Coordinates of C-alpha atoms in Angstrom, one line a residue:
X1 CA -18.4 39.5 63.9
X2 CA -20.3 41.4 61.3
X3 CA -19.0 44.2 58.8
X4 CA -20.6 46.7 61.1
X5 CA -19.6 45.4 64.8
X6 CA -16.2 44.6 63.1
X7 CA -15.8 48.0 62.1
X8 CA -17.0 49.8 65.3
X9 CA -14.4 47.3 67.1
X10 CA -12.0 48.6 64.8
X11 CA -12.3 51.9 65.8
X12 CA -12.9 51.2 69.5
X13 CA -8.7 49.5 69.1
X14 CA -7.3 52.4 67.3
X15 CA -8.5 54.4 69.9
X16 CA -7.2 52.5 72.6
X17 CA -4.3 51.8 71.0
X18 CA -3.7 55.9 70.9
X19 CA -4.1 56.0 74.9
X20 CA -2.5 52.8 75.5
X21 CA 0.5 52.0 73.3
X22 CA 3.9 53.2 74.0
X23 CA 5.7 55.0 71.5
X24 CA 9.3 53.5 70.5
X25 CA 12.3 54.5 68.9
X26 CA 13.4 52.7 65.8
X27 CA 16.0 55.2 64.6
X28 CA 19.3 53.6 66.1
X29 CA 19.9 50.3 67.8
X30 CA 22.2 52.0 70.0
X31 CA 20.1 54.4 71.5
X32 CA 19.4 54.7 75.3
X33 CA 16.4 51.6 76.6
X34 CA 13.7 54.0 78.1
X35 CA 10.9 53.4 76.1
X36 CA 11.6 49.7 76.5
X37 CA 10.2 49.2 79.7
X38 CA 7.1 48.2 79.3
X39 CA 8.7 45.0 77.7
X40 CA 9.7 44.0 81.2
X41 CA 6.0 43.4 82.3
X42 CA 4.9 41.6 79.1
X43 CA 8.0 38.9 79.2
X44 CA 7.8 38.4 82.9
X45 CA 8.3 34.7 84.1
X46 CA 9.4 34.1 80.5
X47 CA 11.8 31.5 79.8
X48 CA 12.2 31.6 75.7
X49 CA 10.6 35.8 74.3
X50 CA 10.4 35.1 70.7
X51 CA 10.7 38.2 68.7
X52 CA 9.0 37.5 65.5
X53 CA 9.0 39.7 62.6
X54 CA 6.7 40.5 59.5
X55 CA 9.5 40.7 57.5
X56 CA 13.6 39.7 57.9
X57 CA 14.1 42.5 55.0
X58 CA 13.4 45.6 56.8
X59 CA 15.8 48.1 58.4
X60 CA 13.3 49.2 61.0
X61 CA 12.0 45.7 62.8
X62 CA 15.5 44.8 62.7
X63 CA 16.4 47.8 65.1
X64 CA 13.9 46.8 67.3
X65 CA 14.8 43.2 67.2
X66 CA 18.3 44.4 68.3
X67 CA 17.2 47.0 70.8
X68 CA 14.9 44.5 72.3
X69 CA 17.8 41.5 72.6
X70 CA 20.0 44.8 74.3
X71 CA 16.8 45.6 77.0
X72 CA 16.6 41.7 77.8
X73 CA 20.0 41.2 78.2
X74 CA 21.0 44.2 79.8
X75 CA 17.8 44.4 82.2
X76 CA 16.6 41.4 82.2
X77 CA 19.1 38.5 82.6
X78 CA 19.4 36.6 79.1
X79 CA 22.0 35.2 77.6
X80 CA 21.3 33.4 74.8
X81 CA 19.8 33.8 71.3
X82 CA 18.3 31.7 68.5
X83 CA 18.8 33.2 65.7
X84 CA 16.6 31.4 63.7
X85 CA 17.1 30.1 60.1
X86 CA 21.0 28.7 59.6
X87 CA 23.6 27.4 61.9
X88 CA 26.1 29.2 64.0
X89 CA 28.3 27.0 63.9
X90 CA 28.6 26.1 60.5
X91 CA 29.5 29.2 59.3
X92 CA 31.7 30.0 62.8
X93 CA 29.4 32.6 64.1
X94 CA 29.0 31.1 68.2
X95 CA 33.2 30.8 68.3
X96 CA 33.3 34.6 67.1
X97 CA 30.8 36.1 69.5
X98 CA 32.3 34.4 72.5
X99 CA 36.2 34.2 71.5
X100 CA 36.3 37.0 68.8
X101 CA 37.6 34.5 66.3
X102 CA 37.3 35.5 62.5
X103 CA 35.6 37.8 60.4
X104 CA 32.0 37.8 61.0
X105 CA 31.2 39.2 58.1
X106 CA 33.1 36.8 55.9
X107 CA 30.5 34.3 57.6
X108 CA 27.4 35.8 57.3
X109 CA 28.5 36.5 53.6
X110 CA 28.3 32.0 53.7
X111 CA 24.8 32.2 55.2
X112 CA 21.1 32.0 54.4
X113 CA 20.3 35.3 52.4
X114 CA 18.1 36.9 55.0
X115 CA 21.1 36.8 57.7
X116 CA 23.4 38.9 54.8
X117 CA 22.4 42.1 56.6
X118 CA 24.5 44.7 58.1
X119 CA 21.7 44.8 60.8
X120 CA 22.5 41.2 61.7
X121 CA 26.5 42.0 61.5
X122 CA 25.4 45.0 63.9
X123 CA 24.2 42.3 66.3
X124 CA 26.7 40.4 66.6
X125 CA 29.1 42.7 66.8
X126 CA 27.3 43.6 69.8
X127 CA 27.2 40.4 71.6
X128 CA 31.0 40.4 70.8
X129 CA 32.0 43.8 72.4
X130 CA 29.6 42.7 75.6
X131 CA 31.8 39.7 76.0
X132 CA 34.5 41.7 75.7
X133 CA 33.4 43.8 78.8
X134 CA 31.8 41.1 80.4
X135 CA 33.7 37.6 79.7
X136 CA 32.6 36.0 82.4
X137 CA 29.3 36.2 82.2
X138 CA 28.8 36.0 78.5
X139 CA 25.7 36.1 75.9
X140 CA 25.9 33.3 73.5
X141 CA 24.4 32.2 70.3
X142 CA 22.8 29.4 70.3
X143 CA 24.3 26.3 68.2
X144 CA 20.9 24.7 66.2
X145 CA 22.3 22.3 63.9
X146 CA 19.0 20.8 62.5
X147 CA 17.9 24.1 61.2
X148 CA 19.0 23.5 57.5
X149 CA 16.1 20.9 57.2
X150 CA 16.5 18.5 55.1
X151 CA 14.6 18.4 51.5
X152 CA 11.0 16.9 51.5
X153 CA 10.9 17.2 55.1
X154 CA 6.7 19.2 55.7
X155 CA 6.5 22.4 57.2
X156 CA 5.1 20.8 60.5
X157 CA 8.0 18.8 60.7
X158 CA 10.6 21.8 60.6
X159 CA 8.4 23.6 62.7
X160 CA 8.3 21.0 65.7
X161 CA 12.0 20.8 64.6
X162 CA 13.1 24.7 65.6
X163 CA 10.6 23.9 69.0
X164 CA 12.8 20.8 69.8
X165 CA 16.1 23.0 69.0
X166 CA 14.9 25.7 71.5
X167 CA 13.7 22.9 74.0
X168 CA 16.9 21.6 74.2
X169 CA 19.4 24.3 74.0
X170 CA 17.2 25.6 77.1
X171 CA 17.7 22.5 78.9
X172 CA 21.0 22.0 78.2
X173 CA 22.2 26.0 79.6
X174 CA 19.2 26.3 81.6
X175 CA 19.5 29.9 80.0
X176 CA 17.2 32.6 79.5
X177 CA 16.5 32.3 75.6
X178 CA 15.9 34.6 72.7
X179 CA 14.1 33.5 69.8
X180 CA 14.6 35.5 66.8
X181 CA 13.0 35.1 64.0
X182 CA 10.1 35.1 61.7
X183 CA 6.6 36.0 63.1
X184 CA 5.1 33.0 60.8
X185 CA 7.1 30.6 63.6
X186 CA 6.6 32.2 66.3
X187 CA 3.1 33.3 66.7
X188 CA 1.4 30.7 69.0
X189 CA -0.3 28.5 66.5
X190 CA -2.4 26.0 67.8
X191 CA -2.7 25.1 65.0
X192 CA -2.6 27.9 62.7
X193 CA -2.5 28.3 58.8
X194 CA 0.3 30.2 56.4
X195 CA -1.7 31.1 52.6
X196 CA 1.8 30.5 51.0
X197 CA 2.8 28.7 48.6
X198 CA -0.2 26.5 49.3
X199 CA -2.3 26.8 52.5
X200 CA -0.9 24.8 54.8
X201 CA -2.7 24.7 58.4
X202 CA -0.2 23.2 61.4
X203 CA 1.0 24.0 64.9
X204 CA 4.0 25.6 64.6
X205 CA 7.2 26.3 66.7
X206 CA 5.3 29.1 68.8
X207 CA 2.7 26.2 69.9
X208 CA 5.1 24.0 70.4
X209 CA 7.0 26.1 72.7
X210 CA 3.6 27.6 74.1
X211 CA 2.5 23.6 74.9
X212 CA 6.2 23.0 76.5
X213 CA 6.9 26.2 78.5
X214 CA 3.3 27.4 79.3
X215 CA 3.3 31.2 80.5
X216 CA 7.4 30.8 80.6
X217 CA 7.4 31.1 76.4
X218 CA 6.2 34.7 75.5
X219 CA 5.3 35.9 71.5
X220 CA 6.3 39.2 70.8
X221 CA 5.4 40.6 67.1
X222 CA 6.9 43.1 65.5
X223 CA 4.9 44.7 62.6
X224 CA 4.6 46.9 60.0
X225 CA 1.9 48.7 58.2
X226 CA 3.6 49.8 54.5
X227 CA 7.5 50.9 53.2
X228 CA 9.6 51.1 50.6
X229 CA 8.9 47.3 49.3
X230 CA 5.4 46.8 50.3
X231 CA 2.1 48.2 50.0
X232 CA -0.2 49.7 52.3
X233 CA -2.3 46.4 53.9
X234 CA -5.8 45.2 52.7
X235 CA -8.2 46.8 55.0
X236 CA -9.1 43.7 56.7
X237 CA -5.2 42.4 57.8
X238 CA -4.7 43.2 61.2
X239 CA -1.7 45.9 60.1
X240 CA -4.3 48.1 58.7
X241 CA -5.7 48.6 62.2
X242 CA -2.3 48.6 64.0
X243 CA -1.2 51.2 61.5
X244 CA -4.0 54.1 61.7
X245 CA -2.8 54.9 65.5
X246 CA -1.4 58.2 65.8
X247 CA 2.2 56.9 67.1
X248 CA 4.2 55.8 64.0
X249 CA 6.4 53.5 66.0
X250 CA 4.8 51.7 69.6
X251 CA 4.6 49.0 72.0
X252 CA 1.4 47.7 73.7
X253 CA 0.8 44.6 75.6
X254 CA -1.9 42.6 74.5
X255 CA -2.0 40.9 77.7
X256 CA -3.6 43.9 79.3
X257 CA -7.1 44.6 80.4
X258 CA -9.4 46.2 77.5
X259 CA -13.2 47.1 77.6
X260 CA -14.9 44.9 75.6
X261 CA -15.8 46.1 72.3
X262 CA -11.6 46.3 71.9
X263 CA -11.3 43.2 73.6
X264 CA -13.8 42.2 70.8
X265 CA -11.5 43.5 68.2
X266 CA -8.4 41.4 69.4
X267 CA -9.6 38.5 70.6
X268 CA -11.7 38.4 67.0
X269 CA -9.8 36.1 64.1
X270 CA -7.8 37.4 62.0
X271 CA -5.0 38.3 59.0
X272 CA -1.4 39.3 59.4
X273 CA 1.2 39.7 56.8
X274 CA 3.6 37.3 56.0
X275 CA 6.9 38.1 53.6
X276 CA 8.7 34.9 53.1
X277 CA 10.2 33.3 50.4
X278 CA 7.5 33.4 48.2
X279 CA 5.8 36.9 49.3
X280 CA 5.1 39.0 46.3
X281 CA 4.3 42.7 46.7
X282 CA 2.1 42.5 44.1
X283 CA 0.1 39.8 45.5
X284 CA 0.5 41.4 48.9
X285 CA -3.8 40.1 49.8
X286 CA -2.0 36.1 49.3
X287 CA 0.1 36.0 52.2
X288 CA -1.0 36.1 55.6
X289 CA -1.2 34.5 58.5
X290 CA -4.6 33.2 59.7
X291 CA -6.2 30.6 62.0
X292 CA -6.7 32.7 65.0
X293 CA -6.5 35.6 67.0
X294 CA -4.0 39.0 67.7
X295 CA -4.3 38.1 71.4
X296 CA -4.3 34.6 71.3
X297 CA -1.0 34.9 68.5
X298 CA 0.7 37.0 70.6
X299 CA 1.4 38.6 74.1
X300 CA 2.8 42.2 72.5
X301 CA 2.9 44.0 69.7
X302 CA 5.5 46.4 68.8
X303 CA 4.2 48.3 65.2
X304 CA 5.8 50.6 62.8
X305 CA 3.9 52.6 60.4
X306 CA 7.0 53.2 57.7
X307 CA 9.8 50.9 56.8
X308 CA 12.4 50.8 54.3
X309 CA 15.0 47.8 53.0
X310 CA 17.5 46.0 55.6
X311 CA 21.1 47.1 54.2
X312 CA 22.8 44.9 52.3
X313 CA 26.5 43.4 53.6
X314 CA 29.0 45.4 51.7
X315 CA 30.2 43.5 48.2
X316 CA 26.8 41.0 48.3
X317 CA 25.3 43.6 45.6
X318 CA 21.7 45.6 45.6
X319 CA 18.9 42.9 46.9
X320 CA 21.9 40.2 48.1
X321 CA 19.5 38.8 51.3
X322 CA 16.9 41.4 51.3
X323 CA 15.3 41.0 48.1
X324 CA 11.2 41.3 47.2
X325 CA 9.5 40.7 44.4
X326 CA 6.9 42.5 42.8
X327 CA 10.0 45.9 43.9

């Protein structure tokens, strides 16, 4: 696609984006499930719904990751998450949610950083009071234990290895699944290629579970255009796009029917964002995802224009688990 087709496809998206996308609320994780609905028809028949997000360090995606796991549990019949990165039941997490045992903030302050959230706390505090009201048809983390990989192991071989994990847990409680994670993993990458530390191109654990569960894994993204710790996009990552429609918080399913020149845009390759480990605001252009396509990554988007940092478990000090560089 040329500069000048690529930018009239551009402009053709935005525009459909304003008459298409639904707005959301990403104020409260609490808040009533209405403008969720749409969900329902972009994760039918889906087995595993991986919500990925841009970045683990935001307060906004992570109300929509929770308000999303409340819509598919409460309307939609799951009952189980990965919560990708560290093990449950290492650090006690699976016996609290389903017994009430312990403090689960004394765990998550023994976790990976980017669980040390009071977003995450808020999640499975959740789960725990739904047991509560519901213990006999409970909603359960799932227990991954090879998810603290061991060192030299190659990112293709921890990213078959949280597929496998999924795989199994699946066909062990035959359970609708939640994958929660980072959009890096989950995008359907067949193969697909992260710019940091060093381009790396692989499938990942979305093609993994893509190849295993067919149109019974769906990709969900949740991203972001600019916030308190990160600069507004390069013009030519995907967020810049998803970020000039009017609505500054939506949903669209990118599994719908589009006219061409917007199908054009989507189905077109392209750049996301990707904060991990290594992201640097100041270096924002260096990471991104790449290797493909919006529509072939994903099967719905849901984008917020604005977001500021993930809130830090009380006593884990400023930064603790949501830290940026480049701040």
């Amino acid at each position: 696609m040329n500069r000048t087709s690529g930018a009239t496809a551009a402009a053709a998206a935005v525009d459909w984006l304003n008459q298409h996308a639904h707005p959301l609320d990403t104020s409260d994780e609490h808040a009533e499930l209405d403008d969720l609905r749409p969900l329902a028809d972009a994760v039918a028949g889906a087995e595993i719904v991986a919500l990925g997000v841009g970045s683990r360090a935001t307060h906004e995606l992570s109300v929509l990751q929770h308000r999303m796991l409340r819509f598919l549990v409460e309307e939609e019949g799951f009952r189980s998450l990965v919560l990708e990165g560290d093990d449950p039941a290492r650090l006690g997490l699976d016996a609290y949610v389903l017994t009430g045992a312990g403090d689960p903030e004394a765990m998550l302050s023994e976790a990976r950083s980017f669980w040390r959230t009071g977003e995450i706390l808020g999640v499975l505090r959740w789960m725990r009071a739904r047991n509560e009201r519901d213990p006999h048809d409970p909603v359960q983390l799932a227990a991954l234990p090879t998810q603290s990989a061991p060192p030299g192991v190659g990112l293709a071989e921890i990213e078959r290895a949280l597929a496998d994990d999924a795989v199994r847990w699946h066909e062990r409680t035959r359970q609708k699944t939640v994958y929660w994670g980072g959009l890096t993993h989950t995008a359907v990458g067949d193969p697909r290629t992260v710019s940091s530390p060093a381009p790396q191109t692989h499938r990942n654990a979305g093609g993994h579970l893509r190849e295993h569960f067919g149109d019974g894994y769906a990709s969900i993204a949740l991203t972001f255009h600019h916030g308190t710790d990160y600069p507004v996009p390069p013009t030519e990552f995907a967020e810049a796009v998803l970020g000039a429609a009017d609505s500054p918080a939506y949903f669209v399913d990118l599994r719908s029917q589009r006219p061409v020149p917007v199908d054009a845009y989507f189905s077109a390759p392209a750049r996301t964002r990707v904060v991990g480990p290594f992201y640097d605001a100041r270096e924002d252009a260096a990471h991104h995802l790449s290797g493909s396509s919006l529509a072939e990554w994903f099967d719905a988007v849901a984008h917020v224009r604005e977001v500021t940092p993930a809130r830090a478990l009380e006593g884990q000090g400023e930064g603790q688990g949501v830290q940026v560089r480049g701040r």
